[in-house]
Short mmCIF file of C-alpha atoms in Angstrom, two decimals:
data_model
loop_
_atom_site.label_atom_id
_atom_site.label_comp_id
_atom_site.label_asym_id
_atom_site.label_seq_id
_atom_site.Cartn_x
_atom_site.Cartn_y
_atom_site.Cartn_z
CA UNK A 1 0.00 0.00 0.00
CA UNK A 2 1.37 3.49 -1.16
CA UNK A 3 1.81 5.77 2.18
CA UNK A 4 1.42 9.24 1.06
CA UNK A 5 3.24 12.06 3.47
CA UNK A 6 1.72 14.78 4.54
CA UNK A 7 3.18 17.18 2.06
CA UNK A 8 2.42 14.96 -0.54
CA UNK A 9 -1.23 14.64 -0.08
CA UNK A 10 -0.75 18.58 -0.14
CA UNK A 11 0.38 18.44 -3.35
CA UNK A 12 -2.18 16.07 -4.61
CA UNK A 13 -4.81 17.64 -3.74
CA UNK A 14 -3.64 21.03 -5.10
CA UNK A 15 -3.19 19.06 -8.58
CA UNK A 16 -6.49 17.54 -8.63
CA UNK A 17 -7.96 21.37 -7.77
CA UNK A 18 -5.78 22.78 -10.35
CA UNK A 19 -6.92 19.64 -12.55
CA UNK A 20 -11.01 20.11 -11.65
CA UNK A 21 -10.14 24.47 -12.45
CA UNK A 22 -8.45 23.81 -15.65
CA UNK A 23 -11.83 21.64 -16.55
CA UNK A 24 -14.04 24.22 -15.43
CA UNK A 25 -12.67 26.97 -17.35
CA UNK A 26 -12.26 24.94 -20.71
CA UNK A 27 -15.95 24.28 -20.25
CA UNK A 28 -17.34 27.72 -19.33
CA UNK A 29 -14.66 29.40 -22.06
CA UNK A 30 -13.10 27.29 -23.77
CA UNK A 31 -11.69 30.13 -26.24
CA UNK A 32 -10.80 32.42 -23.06
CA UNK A 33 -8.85 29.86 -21.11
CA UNK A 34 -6.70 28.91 -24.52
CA UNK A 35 -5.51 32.94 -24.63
CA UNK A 36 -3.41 32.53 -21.57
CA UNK A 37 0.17 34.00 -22.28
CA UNK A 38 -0.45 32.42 -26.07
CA UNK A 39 1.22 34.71 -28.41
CA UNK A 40 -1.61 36.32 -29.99
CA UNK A 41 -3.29 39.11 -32.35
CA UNK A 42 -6.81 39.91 -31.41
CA UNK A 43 -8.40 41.53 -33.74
CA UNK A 44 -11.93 43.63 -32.90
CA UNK A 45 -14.83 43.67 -35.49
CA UNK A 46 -18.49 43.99 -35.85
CA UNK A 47 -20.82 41.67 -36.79
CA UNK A 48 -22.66 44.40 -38.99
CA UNK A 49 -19.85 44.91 -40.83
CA UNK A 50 -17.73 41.75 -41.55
CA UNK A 51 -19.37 38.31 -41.90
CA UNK A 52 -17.19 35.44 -39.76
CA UNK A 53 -17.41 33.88 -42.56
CA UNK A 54 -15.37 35.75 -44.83
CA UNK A 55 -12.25 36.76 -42.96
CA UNK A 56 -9.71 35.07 -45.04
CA UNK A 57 -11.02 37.41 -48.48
CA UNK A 58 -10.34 40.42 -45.86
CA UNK A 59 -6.87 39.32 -44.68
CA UNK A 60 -6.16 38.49 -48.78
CA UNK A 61 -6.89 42.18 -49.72
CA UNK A 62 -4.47 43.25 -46.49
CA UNK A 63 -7.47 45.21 -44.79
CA UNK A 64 -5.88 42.80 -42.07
CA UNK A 65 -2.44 43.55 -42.34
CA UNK A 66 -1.19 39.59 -41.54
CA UNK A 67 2.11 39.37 -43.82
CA UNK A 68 3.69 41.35 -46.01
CA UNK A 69 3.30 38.33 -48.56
CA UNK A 70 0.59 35.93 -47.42
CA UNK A 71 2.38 33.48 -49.61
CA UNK A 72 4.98 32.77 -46.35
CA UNK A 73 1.87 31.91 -44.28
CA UNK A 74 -1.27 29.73 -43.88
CA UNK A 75 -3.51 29.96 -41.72
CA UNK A 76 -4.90 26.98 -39.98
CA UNK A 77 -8.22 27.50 -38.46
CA UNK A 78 -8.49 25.86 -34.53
CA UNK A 79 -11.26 27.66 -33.42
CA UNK A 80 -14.66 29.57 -34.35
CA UNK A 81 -18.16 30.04 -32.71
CA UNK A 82 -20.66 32.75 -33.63
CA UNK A 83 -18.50 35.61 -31.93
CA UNK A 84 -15.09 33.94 -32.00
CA UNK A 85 -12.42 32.83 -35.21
CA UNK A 86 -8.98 31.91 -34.10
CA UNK A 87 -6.73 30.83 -36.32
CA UNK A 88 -2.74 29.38 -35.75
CA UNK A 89 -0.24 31.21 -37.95
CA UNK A 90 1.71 28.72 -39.48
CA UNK A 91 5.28 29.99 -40.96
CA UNK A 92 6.62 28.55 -44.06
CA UNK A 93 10.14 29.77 -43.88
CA UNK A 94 11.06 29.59 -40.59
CA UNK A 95 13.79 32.12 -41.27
CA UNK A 96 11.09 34.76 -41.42
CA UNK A 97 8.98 33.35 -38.82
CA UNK A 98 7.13 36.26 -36.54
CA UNK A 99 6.87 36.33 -32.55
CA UNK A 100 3.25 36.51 -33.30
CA UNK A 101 1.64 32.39 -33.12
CA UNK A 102 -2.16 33.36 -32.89
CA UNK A 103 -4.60 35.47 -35.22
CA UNK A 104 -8.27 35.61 -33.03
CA UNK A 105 -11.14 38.14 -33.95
CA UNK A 106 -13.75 39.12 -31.37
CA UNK A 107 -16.98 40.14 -32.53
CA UNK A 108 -19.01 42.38 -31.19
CA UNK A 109 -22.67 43.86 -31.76
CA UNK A 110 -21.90 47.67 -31.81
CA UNK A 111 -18.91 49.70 -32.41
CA UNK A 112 -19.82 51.24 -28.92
CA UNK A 113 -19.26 47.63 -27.33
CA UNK A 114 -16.03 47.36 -29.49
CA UNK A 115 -15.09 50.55 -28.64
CA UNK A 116 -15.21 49.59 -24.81
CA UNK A 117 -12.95 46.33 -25.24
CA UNK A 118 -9.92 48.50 -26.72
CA UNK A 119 -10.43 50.83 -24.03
CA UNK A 120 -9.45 48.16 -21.39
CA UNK A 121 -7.32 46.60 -23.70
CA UNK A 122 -8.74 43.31 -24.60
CA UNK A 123 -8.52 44.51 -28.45
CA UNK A 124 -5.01 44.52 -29.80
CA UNK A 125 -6.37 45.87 -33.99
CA UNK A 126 -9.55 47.35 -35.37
CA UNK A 127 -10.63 49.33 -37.75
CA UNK A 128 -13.36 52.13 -37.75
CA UNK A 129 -14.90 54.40 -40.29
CA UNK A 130 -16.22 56.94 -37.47
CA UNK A 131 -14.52 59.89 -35.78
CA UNK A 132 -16.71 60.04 -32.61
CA UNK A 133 -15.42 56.33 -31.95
CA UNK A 134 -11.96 57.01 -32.50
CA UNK A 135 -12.58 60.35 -30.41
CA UNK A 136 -13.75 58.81 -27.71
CA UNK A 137 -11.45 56.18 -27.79
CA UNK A 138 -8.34 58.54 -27.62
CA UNK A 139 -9.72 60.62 -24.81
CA UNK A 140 -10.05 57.13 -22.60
CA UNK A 141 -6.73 55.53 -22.58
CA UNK A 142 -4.07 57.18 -23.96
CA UNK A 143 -2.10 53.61 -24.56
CA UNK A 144 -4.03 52.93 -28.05
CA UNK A 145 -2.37 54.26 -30.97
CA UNK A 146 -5.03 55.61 -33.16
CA UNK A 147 -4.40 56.65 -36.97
CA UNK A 148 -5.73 57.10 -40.27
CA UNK A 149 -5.28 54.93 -43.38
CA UNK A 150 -6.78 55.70 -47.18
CA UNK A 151 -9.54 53.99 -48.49
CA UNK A 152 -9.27 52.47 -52.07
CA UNK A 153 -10.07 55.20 -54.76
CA UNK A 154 -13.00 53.64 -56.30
CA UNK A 155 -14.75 52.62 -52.66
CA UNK A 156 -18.15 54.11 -52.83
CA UNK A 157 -20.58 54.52 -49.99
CA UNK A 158 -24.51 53.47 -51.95
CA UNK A 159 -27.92 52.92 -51.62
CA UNK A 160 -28.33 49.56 -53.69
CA UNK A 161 -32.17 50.05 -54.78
CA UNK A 162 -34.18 47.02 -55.87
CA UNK A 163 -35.11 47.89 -59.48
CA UNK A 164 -37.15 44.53 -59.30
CA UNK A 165 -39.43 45.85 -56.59
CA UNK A 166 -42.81 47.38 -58.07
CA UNK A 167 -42.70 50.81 -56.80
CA UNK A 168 -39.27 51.25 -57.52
CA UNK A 169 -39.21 49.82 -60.89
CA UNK A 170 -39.81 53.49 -62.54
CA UNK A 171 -36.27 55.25 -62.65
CA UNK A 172 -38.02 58.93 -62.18
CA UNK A 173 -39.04 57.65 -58.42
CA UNK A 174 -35.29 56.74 -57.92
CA UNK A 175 -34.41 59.91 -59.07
CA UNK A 176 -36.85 61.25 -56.54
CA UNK A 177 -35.33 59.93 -54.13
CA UNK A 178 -31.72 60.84 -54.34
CA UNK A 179 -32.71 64.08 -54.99
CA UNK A 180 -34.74 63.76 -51.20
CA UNK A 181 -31.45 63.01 -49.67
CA UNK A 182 -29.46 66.40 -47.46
CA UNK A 183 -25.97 64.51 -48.88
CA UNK A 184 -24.62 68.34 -47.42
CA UNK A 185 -25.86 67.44 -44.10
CA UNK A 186 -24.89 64.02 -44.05
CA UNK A 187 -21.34 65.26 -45.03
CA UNK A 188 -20.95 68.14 -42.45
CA UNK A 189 -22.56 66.17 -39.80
CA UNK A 190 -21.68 62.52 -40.03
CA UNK A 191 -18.42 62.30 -41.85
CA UNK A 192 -17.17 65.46 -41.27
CA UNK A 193 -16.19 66.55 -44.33
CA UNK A 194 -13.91 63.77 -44.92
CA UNK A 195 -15.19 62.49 -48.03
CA UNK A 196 -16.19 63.50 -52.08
CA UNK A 197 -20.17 63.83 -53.48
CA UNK A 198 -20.48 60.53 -55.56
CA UNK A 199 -22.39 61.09 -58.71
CA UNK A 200 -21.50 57.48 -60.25
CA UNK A 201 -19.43 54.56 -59.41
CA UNK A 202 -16.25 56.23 -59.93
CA UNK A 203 -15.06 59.12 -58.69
CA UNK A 204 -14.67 62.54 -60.82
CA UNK A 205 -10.71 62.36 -59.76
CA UNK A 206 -10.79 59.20 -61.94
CA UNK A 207 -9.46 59.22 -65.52
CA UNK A 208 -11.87 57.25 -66.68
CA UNK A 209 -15.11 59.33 -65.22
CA UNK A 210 -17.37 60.39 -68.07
CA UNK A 211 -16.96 63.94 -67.59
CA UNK A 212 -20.61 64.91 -68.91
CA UNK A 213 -22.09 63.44 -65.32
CA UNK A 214 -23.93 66.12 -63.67
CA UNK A 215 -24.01 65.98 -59.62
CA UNK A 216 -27.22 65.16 -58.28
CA UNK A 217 -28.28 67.82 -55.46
CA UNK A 218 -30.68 68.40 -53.17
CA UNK A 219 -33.76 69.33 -53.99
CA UNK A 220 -36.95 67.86 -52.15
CA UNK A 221 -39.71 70.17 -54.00
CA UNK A 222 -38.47 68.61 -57.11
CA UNK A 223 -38.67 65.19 -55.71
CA UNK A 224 -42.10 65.58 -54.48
CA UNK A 225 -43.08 66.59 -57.99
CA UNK A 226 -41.52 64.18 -59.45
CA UNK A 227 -43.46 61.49 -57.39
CA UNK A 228 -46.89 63.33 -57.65
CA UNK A 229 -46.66 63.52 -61.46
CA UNK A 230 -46.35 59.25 -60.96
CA UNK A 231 -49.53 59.90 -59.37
CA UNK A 232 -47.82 59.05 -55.82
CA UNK A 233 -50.61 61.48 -53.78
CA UNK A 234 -51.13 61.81 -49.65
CA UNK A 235 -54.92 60.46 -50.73
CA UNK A 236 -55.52 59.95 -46.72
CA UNK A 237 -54.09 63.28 -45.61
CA UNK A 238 -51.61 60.90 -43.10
CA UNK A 239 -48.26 62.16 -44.27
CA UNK A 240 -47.67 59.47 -46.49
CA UNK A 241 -48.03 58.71 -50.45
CA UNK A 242 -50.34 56.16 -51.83
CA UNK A 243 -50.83 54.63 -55.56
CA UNK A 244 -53.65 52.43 -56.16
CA UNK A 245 -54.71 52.44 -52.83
CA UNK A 246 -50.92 51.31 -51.91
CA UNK A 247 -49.11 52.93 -49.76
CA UNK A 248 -45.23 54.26 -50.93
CA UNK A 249 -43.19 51.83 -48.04
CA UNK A 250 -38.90 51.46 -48.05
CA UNK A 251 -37.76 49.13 -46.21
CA UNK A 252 -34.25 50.34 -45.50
CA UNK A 253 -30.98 48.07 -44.86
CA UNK A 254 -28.12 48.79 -43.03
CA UNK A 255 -24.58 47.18 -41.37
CA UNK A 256 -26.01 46.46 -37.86
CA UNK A 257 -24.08 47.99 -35.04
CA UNK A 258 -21.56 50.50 -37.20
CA UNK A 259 -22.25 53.93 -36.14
CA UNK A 260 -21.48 55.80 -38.98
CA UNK A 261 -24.22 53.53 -41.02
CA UNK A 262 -26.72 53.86 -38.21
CA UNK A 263 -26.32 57.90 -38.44
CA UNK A 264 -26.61 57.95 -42.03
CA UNK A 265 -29.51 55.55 -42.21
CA UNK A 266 -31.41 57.42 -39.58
CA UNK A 267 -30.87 60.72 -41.44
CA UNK A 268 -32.31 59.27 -44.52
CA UNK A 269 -35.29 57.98 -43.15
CA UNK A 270 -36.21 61.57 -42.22
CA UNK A 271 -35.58 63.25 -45.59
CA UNK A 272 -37.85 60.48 -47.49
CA UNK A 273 -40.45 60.45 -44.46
CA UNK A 274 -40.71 64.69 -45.39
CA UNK A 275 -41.13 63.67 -49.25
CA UNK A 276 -44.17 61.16 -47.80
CA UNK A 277 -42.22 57.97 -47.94
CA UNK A 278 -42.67 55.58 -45.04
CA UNK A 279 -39.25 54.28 -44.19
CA UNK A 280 -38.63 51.29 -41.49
CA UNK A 281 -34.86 51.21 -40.79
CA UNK A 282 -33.96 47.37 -40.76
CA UNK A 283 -30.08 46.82 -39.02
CA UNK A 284 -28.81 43.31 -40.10
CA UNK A 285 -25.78 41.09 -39.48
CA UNK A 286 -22.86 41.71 -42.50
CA UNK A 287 -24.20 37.85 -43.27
CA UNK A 288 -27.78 38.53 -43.81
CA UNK A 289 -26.76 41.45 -45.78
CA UNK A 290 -24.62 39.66 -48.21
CA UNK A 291 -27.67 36.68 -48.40
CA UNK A 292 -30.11 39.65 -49.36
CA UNK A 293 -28.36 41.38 -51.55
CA UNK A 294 -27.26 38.04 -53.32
CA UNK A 295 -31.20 37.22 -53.58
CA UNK A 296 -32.26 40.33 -54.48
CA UNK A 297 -34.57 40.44 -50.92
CA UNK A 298 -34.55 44.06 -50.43
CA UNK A 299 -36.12 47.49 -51.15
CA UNK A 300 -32.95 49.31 -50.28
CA UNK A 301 -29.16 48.77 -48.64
CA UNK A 302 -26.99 50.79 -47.34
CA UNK A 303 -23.50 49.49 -48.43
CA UNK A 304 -20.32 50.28 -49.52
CA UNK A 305 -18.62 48.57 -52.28
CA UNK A 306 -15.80 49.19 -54.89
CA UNK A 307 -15.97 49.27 -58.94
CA UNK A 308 -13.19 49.10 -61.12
CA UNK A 309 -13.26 51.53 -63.97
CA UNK A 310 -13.08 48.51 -66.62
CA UNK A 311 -16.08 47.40 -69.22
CA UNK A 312 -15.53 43.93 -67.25
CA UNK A 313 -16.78 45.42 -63.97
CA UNK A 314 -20.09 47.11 -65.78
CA UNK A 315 -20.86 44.44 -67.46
CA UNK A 316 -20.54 42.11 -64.42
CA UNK A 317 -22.78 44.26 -62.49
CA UNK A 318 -24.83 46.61 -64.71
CA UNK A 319 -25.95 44.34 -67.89
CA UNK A 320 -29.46 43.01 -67.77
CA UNK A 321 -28.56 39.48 -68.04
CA UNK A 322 -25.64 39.33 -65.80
CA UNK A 323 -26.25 37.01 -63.01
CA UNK A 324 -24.07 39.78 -60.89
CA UNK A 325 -26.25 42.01 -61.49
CA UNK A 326 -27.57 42.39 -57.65
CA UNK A 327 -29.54 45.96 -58.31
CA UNK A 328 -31.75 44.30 -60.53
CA UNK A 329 -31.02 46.83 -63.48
CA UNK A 330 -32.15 46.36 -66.51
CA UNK A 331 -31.90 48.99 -69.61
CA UNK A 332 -31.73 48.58 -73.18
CA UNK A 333 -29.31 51.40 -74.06
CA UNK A 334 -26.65 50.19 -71.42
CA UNK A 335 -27.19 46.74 -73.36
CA UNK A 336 -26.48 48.49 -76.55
CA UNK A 337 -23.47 50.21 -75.33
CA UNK A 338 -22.21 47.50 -73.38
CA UNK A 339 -22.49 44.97 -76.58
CA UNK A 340 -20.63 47.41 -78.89
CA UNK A 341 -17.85 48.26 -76.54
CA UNK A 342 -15.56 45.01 -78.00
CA UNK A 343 -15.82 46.36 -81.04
CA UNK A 344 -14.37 50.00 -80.89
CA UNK A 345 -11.16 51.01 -81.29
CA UNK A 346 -9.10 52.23 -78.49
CA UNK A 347 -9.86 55.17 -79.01
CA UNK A 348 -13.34 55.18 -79.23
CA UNK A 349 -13.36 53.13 -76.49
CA UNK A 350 -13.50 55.43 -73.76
CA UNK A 351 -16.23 57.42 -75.50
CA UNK A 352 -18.42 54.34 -75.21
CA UNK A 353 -17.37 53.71 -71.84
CA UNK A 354 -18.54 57.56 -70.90
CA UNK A 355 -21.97 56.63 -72.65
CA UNK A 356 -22.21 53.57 -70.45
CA UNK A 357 -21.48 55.72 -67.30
CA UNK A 358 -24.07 58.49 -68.38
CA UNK A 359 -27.03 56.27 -68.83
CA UNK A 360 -26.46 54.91 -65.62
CA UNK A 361 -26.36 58.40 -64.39
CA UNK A 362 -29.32 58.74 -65.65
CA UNK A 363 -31.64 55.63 -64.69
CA UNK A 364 -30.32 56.08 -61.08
CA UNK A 365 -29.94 52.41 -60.40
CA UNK A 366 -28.22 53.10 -57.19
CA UNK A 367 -28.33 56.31 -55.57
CA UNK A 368 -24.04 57.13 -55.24
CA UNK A 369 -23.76 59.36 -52.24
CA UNK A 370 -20.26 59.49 -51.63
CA UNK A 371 -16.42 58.64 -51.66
CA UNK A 372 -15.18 58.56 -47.99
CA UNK A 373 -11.27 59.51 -47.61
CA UNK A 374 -9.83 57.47 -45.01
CA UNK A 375 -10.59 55.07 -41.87
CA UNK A 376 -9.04 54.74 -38.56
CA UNK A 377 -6.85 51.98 -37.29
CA UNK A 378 -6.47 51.33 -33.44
CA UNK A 379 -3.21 49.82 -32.03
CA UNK A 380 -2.56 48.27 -28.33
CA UNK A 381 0.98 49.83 -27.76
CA UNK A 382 0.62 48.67 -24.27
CA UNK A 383 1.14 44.92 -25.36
CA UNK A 384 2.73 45.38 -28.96
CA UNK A 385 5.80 47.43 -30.29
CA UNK A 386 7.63 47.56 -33.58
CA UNK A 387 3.84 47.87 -35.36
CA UNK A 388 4.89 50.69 -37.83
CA UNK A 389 7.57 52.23 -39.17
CA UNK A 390 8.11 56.28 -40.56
CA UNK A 391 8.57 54.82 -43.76
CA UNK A 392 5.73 52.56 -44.53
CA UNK A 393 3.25 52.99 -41.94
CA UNK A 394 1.90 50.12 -40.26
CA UNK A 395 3.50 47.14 -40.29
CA UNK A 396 2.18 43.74 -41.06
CA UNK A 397 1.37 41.90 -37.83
CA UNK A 398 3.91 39.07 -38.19
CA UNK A 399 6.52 41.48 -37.84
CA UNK A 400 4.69 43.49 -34.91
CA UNK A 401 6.96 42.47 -31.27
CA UNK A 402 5.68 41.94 -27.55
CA UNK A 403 6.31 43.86 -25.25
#
């Protein structure tokens, strides 16, 4: 029979706590517990705003700066739940292998709720379109290094507009309804000046704009008459616009949670509810976005998205027939000019291309509101150094150090 001493039976039963602890933990946080001193990148998001789903197509287009060349890594995925992707960063030359072992993302339901994790520094990266987050950020814990990076040239901020759904099938109520929007408001107010009017999907500063675009602006009296002479009329006297009895009703999409979005969406709903249009404001998950928008089960979104200023990209997403085509659009003209684009020269090519951009201009598929400058970056200097340098900026997180 094994005599244990006293000291030993100390021991044992400090394991077997230590033992039933470690049990505990892995069952009440499983992802928590497996952070301890584990050299890692967490990375903040919303769920409004990226879909769990799709983080590797982020990290490929370096809006997560993982490795300089993602060709020396992999990623091998060990963990994910509905709030929680970890991956293990596997180095394939071990001569440039990183201090940095883990890649995690957090998500959260609000950029407020974000915004209170990298205040007690449980976020070590995130990224944020809005200045009133970063603000208050920076006045709360003077540890996070906060700066700005460029968006891509051609990313616009939209309203994708069903052109399948009845009442918006008429491209005069579109119209109407950029023309109902305060885009000077929205500017001063919301993004603070720190973007361009959008008039198409590419910016004027673009090469290849078709110069002959005019600028939509504001004009609600104009809108209204548009709609009437539709024979959209407040038949009821209750504020809103019927036809045939129906009433005009937007239902009106946006990223769940992101604060900029939520402002901007908020502020629309009151210029189309002063024009008679009944807007409910409908906040979704990035995923249920993306499955709408992919179905075409929508009135209107709120979105952002990026078009390259190549005949390839219209015809992927403005021809009639394109299965792309996720606005529903459908004109004969942009047909016409999209089928006899092969066939120009090159250097009547460009003149057709400007033809294809005007009629879009005009049809108001999508109502274009603007191109937003830059976004903000947050950094956990309290736990990292070495994340950027004076020449390039930010560095890629393989090459970021621990403190």
């Amino acid at each position: 029979m094994i005599v244990f001493k006293k000291y030993d039976l100390n021991l044992l039963s400090l394991a077997v706590f230590g033992a039933v602890f470690i049990l505990t933990m892995l069952a009440i946080s499983p992802s928590l517990f497996c952070q301890i001193d584990r050299r890692e990148i967490i990375v903040g998001e919303v769920l409004g705003k990226i879909d769990p789903d799709n983080l590797i197509a982020f990290v490929e287009q370096k809006y997560y700066p993982v490795a300089d060349n993602t060709n020396d890594i992999y990623l091998e995925l060990r963990e994910k739940t509905s709030d929680y992707v970890s991956y293990r960063i596997r180095y394939i030359n071990p001569q440039k292998r990183g201090e940095v072992e883990w890649l995690s993302f957090r998500f959260f339901e609000s950029e407020r709720s974000l915004a209170a994790a990298i205040i007690t520094d449980q976020i070590d990266f995130a990224v944020t379109e809005s200045l009133e987050i970063a603000e208050e950020v920076d006045k709360s814990n003077d540890s996070v290094y906060i700066r700005h990076r460029l968006k891509p040239a051609n990313y616009v901020k939209m309203l994708a507009i069903n052109n399948k759904r009845t009442v918006l099938q008429n491209a005069s109520v579109r119209k109407a309804l950029a023309l109902a929007i305060d885009r000077k408001y929205i500017l001063r107010e919301i993004l603070k000046n720190n973007a361009f009017y959008a008039d198409s999907p590419l910016p004027k500063e673009s090469e290849f704009h078709a110069s002959e675009i005019r600028d939509y602006k504001y004009n609600p009296r104009e809108a209204l008459t548009l709609l009437q002479s539709l024979n959209f009329l407040d038949e009821n006297t209750d504020g809103i616009l019927d036809k045939n009895g129906v009433p005009f009703k937007i239902y009106l999409i946006y990223e769940k949670g992101v604060l900029n979005e939520e402002q901007i969406a908020r502020r629309i709903k009151i210029d189309w509810n002063k024009i008679g249009v009944d807007v409910t404001t409908l906040p979704l998950p990035k995923s249920e976005i993306t499955h709408r928008l992919n179905h075409r089960d929508y009135d209107a979104i709120l979105m952002s998205f990026e078009f390259d200023p190549t005949y390839e990209c219209f015809e992927k997403y403005f021809r009639s027939t394109s299965p792309h085509n996720f606005l529903g659009y459908r004109s004969h003209i942009t047909d016409m000019y999209l089928n006899i684009y092969p066939k120009q020269t090159v250097q009547s090519k460009q003149t057709v291309f400007n033809a294809i951009q005007n009629q879009i201009s005009k049809d108001f598929p999508a109502i274009f509101l603007f191109f937003p400058w830059f976004e903000r970056y947050f950094v956990n200097t309290s736990k990292f150094e070495n994340y950027r340098s004076k020449t390039i900026g930010l560095l890629p997180f393989t090459e970021w150090e621990f403190r």
